[in-house]
Every structure is written in C-alpha cells, then in structure tokens.
mmCIF file of C-alpha atoms in Angstrom:
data_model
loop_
_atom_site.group_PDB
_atom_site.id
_atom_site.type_symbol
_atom_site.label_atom_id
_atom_site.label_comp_id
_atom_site.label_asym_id
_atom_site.label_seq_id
_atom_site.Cartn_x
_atom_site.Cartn_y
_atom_site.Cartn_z
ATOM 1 C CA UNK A 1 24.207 -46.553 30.321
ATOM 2 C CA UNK A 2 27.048 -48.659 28.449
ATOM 3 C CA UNK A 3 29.677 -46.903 30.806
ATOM 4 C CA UNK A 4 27.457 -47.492 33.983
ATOM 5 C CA UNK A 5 27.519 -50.872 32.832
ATOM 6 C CA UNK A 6 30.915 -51.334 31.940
ATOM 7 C CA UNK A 7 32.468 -49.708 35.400
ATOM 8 C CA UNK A 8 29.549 -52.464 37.647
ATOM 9 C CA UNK A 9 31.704 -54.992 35.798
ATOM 10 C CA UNK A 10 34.860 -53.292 36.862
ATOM 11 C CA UNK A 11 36.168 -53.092 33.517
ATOM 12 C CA UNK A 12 35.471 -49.558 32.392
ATOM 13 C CA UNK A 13 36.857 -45.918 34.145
ATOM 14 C CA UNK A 14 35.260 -42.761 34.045
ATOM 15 C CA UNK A 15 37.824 -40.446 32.340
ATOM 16 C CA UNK A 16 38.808 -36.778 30.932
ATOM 17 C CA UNK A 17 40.450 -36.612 27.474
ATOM 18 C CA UNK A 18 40.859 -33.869 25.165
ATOM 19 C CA UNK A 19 40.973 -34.629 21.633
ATOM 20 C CA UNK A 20 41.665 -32.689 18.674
ATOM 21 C CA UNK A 21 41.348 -34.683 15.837
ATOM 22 C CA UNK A 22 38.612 -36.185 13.594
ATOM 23 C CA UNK A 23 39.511 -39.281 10.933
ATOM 24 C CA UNK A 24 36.897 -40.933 8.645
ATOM 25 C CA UNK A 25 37.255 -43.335 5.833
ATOM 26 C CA UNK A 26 34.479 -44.557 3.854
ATOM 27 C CA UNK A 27 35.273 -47.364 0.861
ATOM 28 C CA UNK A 28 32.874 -47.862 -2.219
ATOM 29 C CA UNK A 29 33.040 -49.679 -5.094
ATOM 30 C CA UNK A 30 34.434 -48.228 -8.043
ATOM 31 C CA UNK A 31 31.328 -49.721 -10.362
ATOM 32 C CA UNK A 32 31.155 -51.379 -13.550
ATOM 33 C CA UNK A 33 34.876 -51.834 -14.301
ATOM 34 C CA UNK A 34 37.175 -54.708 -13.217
ATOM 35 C CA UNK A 35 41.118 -54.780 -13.593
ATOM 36 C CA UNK A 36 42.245 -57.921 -15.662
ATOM 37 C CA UNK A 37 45.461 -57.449 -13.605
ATOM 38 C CA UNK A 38 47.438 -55.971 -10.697
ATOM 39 C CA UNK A 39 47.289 -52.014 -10.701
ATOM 40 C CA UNK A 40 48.742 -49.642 -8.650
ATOM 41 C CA UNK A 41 46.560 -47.040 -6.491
ATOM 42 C CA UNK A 42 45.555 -43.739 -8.246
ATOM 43 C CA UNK A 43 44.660 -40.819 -6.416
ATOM 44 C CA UNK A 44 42.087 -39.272 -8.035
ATOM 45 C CA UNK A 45 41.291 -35.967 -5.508
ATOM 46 C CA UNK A 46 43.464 -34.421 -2.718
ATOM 47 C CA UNK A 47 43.130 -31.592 -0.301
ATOM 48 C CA UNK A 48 43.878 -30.328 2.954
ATOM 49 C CA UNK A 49 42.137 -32.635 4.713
ATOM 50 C CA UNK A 50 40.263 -35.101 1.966
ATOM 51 C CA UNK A 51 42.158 -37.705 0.090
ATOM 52 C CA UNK A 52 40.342 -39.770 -2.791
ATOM 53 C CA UNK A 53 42.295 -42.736 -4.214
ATOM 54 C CA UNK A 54 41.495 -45.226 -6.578
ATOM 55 C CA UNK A 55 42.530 -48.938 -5.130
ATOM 56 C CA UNK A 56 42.376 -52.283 -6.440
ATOM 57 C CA UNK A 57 44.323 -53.635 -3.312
ATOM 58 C CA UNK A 58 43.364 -52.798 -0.347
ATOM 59 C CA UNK A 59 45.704 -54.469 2.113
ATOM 60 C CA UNK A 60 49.055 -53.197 -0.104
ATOM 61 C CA UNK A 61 47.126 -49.880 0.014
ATOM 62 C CA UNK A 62 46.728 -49.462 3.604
ATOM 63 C CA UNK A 63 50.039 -51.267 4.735
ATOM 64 C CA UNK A 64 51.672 -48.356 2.444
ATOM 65 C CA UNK A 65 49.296 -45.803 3.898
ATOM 66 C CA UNK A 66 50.728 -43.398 6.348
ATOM 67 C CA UNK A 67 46.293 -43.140 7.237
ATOM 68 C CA UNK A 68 46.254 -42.380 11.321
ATOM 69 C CA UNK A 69 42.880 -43.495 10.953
ATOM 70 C CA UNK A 70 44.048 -47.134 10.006
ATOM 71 C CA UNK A 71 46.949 -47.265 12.408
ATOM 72 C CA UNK A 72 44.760 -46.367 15.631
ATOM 73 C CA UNK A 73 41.652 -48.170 15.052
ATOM 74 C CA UNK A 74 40.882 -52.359 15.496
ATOM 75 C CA UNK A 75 37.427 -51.975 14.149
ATOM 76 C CA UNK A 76 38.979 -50.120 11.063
ATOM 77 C CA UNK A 77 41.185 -52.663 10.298
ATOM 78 C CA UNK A 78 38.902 -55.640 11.036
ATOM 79 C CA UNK A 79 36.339 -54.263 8.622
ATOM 80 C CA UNK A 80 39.019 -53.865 5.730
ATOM 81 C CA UNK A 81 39.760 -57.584 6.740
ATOM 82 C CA UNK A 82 36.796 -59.005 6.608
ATOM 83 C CA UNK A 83 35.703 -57.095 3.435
ATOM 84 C CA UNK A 84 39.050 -58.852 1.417
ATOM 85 C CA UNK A 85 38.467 -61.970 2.948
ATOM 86 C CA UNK A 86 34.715 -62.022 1.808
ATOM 87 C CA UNK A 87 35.662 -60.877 -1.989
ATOM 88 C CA UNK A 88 38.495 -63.120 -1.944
ATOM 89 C CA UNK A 89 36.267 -65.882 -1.394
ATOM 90 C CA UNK A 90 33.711 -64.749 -3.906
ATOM 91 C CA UNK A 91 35.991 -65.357 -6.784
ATOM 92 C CA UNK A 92 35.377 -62.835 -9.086
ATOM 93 C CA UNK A 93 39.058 -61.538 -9.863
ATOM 94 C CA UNK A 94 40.383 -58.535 -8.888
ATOM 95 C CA UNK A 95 37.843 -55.877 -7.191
ATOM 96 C CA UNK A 96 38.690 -51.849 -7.495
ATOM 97 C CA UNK A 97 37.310 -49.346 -4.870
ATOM 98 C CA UNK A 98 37.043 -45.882 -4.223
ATOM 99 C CA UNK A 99 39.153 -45.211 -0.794
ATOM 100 C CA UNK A 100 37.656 -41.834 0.911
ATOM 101 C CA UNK A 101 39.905 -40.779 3.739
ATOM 102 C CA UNK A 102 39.299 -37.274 5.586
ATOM 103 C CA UNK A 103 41.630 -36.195 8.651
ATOM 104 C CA UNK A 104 40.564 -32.742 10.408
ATOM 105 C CA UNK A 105 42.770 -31.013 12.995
ATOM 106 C CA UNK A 106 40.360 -30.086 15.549
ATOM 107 C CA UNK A 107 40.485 -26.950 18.225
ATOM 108 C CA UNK A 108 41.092 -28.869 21.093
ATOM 109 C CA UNK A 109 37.764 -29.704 23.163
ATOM 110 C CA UNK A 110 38.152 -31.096 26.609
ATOM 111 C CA UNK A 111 35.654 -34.344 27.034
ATOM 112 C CA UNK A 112 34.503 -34.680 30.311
ATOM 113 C CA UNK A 113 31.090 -36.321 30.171
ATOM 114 C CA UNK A 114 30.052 -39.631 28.768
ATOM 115 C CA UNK A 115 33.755 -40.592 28.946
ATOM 116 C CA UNK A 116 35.235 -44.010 29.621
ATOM 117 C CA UNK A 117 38.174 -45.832 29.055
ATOM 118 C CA UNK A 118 37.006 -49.631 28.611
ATOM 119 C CA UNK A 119 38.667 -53.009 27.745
ATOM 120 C CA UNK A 120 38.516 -53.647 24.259
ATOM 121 C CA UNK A 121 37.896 -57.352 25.299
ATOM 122 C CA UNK A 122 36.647 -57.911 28.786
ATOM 123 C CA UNK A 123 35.598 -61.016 30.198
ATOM 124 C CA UNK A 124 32.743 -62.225 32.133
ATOM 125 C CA UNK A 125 32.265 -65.627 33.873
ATOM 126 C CA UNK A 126 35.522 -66.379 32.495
ATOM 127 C CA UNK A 127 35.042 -65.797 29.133
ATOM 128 C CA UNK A 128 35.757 -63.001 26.664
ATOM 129 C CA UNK A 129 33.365 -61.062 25.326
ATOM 130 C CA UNK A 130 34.386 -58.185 23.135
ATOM 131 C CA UNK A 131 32.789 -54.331 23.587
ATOM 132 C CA UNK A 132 35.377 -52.715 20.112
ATOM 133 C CA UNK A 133 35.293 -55.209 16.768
ATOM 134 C CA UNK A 134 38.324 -55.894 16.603
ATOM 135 C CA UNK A 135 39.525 -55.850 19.606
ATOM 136 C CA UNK A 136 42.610 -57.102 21.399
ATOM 137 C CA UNK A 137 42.942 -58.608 24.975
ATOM 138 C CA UNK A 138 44.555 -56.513 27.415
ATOM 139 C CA UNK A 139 44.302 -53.426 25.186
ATOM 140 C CA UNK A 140 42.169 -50.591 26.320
ATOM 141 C CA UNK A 141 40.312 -47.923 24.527
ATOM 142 C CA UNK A 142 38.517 -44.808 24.817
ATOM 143 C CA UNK A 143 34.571 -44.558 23.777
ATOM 144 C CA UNK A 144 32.540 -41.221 23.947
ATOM 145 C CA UNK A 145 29.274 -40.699 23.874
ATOM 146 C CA UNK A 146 27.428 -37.181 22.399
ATOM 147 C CA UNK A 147 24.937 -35.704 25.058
ATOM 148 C CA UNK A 148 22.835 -32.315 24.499
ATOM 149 C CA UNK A 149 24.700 -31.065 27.555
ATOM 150 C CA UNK A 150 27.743 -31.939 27.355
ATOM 151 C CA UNK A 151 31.199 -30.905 25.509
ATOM 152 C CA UNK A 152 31.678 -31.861 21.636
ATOM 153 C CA UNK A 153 33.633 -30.931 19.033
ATOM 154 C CA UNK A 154 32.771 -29.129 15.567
ATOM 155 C CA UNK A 155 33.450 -32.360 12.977
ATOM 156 C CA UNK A 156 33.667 -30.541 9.667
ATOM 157 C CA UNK A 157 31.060 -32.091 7.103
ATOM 158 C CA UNK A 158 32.800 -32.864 3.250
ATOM 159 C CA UNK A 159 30.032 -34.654 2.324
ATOM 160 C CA UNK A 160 29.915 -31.776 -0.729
ATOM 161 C CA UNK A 161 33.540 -33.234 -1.754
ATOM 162 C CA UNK A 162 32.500 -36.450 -1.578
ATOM 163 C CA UNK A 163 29.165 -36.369 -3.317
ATOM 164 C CA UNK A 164 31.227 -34.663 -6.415
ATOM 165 C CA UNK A 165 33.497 -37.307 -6.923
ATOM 166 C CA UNK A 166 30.862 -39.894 -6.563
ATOM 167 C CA UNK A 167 28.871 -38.110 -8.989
ATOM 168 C CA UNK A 168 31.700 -38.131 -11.227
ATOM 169 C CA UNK A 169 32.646 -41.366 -10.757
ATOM 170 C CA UNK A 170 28.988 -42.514 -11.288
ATOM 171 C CA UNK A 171 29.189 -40.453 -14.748
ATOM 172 C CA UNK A 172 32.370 -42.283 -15.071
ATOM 173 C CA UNK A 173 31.346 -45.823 -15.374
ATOM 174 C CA UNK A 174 27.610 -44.330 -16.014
ATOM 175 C CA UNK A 175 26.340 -46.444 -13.278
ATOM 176 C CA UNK A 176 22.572 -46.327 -13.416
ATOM 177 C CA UNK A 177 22.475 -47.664 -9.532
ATOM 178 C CA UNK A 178 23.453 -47.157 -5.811
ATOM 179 C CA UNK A 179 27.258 -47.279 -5.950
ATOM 180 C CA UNK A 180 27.279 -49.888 -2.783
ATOM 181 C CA UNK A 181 29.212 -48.294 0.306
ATOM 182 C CA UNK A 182 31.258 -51.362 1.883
ATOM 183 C CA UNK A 183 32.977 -49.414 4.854
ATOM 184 C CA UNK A 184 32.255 -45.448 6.623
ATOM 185 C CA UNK A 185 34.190 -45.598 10.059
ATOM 186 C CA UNK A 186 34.948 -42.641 11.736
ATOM 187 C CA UNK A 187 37.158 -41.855 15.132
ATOM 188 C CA UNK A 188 38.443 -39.175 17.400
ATOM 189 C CA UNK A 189 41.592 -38.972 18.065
ATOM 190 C CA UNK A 190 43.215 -37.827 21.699
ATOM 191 C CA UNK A 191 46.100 -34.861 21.778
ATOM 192 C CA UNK A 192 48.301 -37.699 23.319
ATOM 193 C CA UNK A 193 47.431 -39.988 19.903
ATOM 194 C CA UNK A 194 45.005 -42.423 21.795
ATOM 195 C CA UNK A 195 41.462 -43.882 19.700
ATOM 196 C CA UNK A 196 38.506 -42.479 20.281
ATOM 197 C CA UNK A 197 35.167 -44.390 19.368
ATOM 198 C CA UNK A 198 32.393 -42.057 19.000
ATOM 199 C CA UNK A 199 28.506 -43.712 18.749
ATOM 200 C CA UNK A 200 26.607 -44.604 16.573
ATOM 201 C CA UNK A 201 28.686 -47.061 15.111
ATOM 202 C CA UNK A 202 30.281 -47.433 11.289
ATOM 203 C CA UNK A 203 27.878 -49.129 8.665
ATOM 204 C CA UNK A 204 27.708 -50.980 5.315
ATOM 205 C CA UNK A 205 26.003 -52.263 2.488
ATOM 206 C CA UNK A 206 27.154 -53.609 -0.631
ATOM 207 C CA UNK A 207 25.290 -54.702 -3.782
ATOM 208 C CA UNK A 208 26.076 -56.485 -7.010
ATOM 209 C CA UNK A 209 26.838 -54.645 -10.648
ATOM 210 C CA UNK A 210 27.805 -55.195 -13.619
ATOM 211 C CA UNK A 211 31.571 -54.848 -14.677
ATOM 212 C CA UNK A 212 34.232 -54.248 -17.611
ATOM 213 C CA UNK A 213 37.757 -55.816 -17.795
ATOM 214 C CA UNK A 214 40.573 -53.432 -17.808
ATOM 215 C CA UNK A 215 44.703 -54.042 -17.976
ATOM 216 C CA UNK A 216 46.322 -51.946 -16.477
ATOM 217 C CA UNK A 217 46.678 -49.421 -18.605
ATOM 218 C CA UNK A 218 43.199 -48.605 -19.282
ATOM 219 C CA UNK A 219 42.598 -48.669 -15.471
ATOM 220 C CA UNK A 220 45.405 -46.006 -15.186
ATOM 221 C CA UNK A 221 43.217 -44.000 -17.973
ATOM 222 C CA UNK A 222 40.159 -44.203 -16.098
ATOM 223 C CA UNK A 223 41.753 -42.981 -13.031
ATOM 224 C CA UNK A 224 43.444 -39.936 -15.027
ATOM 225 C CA UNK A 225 40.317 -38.748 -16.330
ATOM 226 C CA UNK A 226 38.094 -39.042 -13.495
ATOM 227 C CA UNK A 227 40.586 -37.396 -11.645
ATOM 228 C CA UNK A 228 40.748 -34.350 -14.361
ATOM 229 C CA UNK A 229 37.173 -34.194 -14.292
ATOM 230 C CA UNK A 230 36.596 -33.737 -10.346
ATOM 231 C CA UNK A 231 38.533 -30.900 -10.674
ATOM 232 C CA UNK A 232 36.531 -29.382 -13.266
ATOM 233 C CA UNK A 233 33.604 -30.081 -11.448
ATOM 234 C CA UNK A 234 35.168 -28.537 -8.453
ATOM 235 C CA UNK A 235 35.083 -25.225 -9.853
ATOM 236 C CA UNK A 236 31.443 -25.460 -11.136
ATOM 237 C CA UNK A 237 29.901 -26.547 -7.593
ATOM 238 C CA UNK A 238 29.521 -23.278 -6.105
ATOM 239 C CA UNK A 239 26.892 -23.208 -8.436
ATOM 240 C CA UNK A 240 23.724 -23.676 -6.525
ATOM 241 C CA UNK A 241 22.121 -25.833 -9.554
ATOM 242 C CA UNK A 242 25.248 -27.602 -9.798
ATOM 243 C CA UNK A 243 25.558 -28.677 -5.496
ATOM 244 C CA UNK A 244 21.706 -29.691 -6.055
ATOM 245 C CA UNK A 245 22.886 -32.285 -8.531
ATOM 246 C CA UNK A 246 26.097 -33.663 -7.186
ATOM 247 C CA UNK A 247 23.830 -33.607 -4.176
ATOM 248 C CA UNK A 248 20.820 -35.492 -5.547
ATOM 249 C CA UNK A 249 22.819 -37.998 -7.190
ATOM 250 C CA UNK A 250 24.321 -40.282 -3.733
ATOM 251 C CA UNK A 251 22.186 -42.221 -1.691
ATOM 252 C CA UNK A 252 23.237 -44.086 0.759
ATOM 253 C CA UNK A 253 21.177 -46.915 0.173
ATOM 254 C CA UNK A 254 18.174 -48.330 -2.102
ATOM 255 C CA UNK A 255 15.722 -47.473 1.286
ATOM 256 C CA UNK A 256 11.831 -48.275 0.974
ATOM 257 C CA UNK A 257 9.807 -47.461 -1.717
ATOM 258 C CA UNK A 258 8.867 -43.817 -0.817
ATOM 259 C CA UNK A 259 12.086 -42.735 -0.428
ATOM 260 C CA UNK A 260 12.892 -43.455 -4.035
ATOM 261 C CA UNK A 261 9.982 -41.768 -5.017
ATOM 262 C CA UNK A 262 11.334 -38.693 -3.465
ATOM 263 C CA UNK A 263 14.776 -39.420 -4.953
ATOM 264 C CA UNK A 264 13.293 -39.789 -8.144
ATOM 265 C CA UNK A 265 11.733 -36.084 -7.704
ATOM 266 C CA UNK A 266 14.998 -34.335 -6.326
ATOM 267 C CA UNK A 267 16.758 -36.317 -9.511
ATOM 268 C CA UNK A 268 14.498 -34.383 -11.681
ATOM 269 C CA UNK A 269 14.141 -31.238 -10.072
ATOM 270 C CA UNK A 270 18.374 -31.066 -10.273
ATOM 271 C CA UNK A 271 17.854 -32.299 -13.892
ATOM 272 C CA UNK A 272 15.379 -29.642 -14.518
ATOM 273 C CA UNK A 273 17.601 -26.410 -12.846
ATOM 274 C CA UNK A 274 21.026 -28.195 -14.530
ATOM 275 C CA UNK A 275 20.385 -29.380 -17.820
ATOM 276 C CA UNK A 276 21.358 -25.731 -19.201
ATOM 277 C CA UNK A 277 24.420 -25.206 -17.172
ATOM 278 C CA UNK A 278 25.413 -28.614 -18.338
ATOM 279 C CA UNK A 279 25.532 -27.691 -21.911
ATOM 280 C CA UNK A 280 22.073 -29.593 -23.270
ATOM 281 C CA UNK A 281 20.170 -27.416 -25.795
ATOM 282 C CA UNK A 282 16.905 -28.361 -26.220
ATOM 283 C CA UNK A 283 15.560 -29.556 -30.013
ATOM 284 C CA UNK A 284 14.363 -25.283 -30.168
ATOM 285 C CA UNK A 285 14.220 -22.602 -27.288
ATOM 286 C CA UNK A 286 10.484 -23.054 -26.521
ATOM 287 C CA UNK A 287 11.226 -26.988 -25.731
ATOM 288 C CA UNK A 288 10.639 -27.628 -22.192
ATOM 289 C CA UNK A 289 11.662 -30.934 -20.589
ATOM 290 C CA UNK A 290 8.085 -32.171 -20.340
ATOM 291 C CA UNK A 291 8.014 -32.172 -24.402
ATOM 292 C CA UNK A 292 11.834 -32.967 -25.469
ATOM 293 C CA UNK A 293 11.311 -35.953 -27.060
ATOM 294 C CA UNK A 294 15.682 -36.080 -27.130
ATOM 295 C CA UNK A 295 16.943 -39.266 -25.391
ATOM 296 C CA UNK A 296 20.237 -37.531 -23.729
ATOM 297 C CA UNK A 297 21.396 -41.451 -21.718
ATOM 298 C CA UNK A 298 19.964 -44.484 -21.649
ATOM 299 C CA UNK A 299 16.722 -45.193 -23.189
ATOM 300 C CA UNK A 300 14.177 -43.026 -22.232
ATOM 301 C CA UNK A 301 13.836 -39.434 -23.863
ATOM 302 C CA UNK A 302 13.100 -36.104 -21.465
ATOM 303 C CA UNK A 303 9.789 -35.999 -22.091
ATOM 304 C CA UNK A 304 9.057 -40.011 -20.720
ATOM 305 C CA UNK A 305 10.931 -38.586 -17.719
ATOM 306 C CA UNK A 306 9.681 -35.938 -17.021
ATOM 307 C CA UNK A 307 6.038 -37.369 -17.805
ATOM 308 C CA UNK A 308 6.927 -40.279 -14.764
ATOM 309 C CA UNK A 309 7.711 -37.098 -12.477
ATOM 310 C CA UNK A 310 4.317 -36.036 -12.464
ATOM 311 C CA UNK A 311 3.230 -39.764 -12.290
ATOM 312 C CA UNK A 312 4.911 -40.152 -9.225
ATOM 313 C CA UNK A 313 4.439 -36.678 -7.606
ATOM 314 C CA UNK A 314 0.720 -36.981 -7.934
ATOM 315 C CA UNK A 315 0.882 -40.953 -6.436
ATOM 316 C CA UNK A 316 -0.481 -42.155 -10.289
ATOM 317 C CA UNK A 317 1.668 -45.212 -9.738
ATOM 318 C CA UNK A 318 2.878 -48.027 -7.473
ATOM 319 C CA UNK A 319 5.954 -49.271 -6.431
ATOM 320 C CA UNK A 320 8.421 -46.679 -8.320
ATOM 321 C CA UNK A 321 9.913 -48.324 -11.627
ATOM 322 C CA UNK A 322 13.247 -49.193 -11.609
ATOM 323 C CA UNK A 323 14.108 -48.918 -15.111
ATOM 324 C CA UNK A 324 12.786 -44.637 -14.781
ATOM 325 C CA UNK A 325 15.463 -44.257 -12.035
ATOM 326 C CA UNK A 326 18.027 -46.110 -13.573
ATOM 327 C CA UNK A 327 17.594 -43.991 -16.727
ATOM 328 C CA UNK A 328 17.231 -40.843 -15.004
ATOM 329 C CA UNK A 329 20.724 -41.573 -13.653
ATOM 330 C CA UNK A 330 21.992 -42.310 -17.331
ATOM 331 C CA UNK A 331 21.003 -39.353 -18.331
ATOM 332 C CA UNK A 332 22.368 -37.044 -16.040
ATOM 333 C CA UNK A 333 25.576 -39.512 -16.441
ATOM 334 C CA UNK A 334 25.988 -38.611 -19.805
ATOM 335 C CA UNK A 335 25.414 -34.627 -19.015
ATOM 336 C CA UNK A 336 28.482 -34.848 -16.666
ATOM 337 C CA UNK A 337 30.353 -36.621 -19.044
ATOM 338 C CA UNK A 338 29.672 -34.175 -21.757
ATOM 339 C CA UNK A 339 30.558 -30.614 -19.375
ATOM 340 C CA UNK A 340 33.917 -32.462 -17.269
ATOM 341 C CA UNK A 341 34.963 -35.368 -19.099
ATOM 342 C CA UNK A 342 36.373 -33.859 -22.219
#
C-alpha cells in the first residue's frame, strides 16, 4: 500500500535489489552510575558480528566509529541526535550508555517484491513532507516490506548475547528495574552499499533511575569487570537453567499489569532452576525456596518471594507489587555478582 501510494504521487519506483547484509544497533542506559567527568568508550563484549561498548559520548563515539550502520542510515543518526540533544537539555551531567551494534554478512537474497526506491523527502502541494526521519531532499532510499510470499533473508537473532550482558550489567549496577532502551534501529544493506529500511519501524522508551558519580577511573573499573564477567557468563549459558535466567531477566518495557505478573513468575521459576548453579546453598539441604528465610539481595528473604509467587500465580492479589519485583531482581543481582563478578 505505502509503495502504491508513493509511485500515484510519482515519487516512488518499483525496484529489484539484492542485499546481503543486516546492521542493528540498540542503545540503553548503563543504570545507576554517572561519570563525574569525560571518559573514554570501553568495550565491554566483541565477536564476529556483536560489538558491546560502554559510551559516555555518543557523538565522539560514533564520529570515531567505523559502524556501516551509522554511516548509511538518516533515521540512525537523527535518533542519536535527538537523544543528545534531549539529555543535553535535561542537565543532569554526563550520561553513560550501553552501545549494542550487530553487523551480519548475509547469503545474498534477491528482493523483488514489496520493493521501492522512494524520496526520502518528497513534496506535495509544494511542500515537503518527509517518508525516512531524517531524511534529506533530493536523496533517495530503498524501503522493503516482508510478505508471506515473497523473498527474505535469514536475520540471525543475538538476542541470547545481548540478554547476557544486560543481565550482567543489571547485576552490575544491581538495578532492581527496566534498564530503559533509548534507540533499536535496524537496516539492510544492498551488495552495491545502498540503505535498506525494513518495516516495522525502530522504537524507544526511556525511564528515570537512580545514579552514582564516578571519575574516570572508577568508570574504567566498572567497564573492566563487567567486561570480565560477560565472558564468564558466556561460558555458563549453554546451560539451559542459566539461558532461562539471562533470558527472564530483559524486558523490553514495564507493559500492563499482567505481563509483570508473568514476568514475576518466569523471574522465579529461573530463580528456582538457578539458584544452585549459581553457588547459593540453602541454610541445610532439606531447605526449599518456599521456607529459606535467607535474604540473598535486597530486602526480602526467599521464602517472602517465593510466598508472593504463589500469591500471584493463584490471582490472590491485585495490581503486582513493585517492591516484590524489584527485589526479586536484587536478588538474582547479587547471585550473578557472586558466580562472574569475582
């Protein structure tokens, strides 16, 4: 329908393209932790084709980056934009984030449905009206749309990788919330180097949290660590417990209330299978979760936890309690830290 629309208006072009690559960046906040000064970037995981860094500027970062992703795409770049802008105005010092960038070489896959190349800024009745944030006048670019009957590549998922080192990170900081996702943009990218916009489009969300100065040197501790401790949690999540818990522990966002109910469930069920692989030994080996009275993180012991599961699983509540899912995560925050962050 959008291409349809866009060729009526004599601005779009049914086209062929065959692309072979796949670029995604997503950037979080790094929570609970603010630098006191300028830092340099960390990176904190690298592999063939994910690359985790730890940034406290983003435009130095990117203008050093050699990131395709960031060179070929407007709406990229205009997001990044706009997100500085908005925390420069907020005033709070200097920010830190977690940059995600993948890149996958692709076996090239000819597109030749649902295939247009568009103005990034047409005009109608004289004035411009933009189809690609970000876009430029007189600039074209390539969008392609998914059908059930038509050629797509195979996108591999790292959503495992990228759970783990949010999990770690959130063991990190011991962030008892949503660590707020600010930017996930993805594109595909031509065997002649051209942008491809695939739909849906990117989203956001961002939240507030509480923070810690650090100078630069602590900063370049943090980073040091958590980057040690991914890669001993690498090696411990072809565990099946252990990809249930890195698993269970991001959410994209807070959601309605019944979704955090079953969050709160998976939580505990990953708790549950976990807590031995971890290292935890209960008070004596009969002590199941449901009567460890041992407060592991935060404030509430195993049992209170465990006791709010079955409150919740057999609908004895309302509206899910806040304070049970923010010291659910504290606990598990301090297992991590206990197995990886030695």
């Amino acid at each position: 329908m959008f291409l349809l629309g866009a060729a009526k208006l004599g601005i779009g072009e049914k086209i062929t393209c065959t692309v072979d690559r796949h670029c995604r960046t997503r950037i979080f906040d790094f929570p609970r932790a603010r630098p006191t000064e300028p830092v340099p970037h960390y990176t904190i995981y690298r592999s063939n084709s994910v690359h985790v860094s730890l940034v406290s500027d983003l435009r130095a970062y990117f203008a050093q980056s050699d990131s395709s992703h960031y060179g070929l795409s407007p709406p990229l770049r205009h997001a990044l934009a706009e997100l500085v802008e908005k925390k420069d105005s907020e005033g709070e010092g200097i920010n830190s984030y977690i940059v995600v960038e993948e890149s996958h070489s692709l076996p090239p896959k000819v597109l030749d449905r649902g295939c247009g190349l568009v103005d990034e800024v047409p005009y109608r009745d004289g004035q411009p009206d933009p189809l690609l944030t970000g876009g430029r006048a007189n600039e074209r670019f390539i969008v392609a749309f998914e059908s059930s009957d038509g050629p797509w590549p195979d996108i591999p998922s790292e959503e495992q990788t990228v759970n783990m080192i949010l999990a770690a990170t959130r063991a990190s900081q011991d962030a008892d919330q949503e660590i707020p996702k600010h930017i996930d943009q993805s594109c595909l990218v031509t065997d002649d180097g051209r942008y491809v916009c695939p739909m849906p489009p990117a989203s956001a969300s961002a939240r507030l949290g509480v923070v810690r100065p650090l100078d630069a040197d602590a900063f370049q501790e943090t980073a040091v660590r958590l980057g040690e401790a991914v890669s001993r949690m690498e090696a411990d999540v072809v565990s099946a417990h252990i990809e249930l818990l890195v698993n269970a522990l991001y959410w994209d966002d807070y959601k309605d209330d019944n979704f955090r109910r079953l969050h709160y469930l998976s939580l505990w069920q990953s708790l549950s299978e976990s807590h031995k692989k971890l290292g935890y030994t209960a008070p004596s080996a009969k002590t199941k979760l449901g009567k460890d009275p041992t407060v592991v993180g935060g404030t509430f012991s195993l049992q209170a936890l465990t006791s709010y599961r079955h409150d919740i699983a057999h609908w004895w509540t309302g509206s899910i309690d806040g304070n049970y899912l923010a010291n659910m995560y504290r606990t598990i925050n301090e297992l991590l830290r206990r197995k990886y962050f030695q």
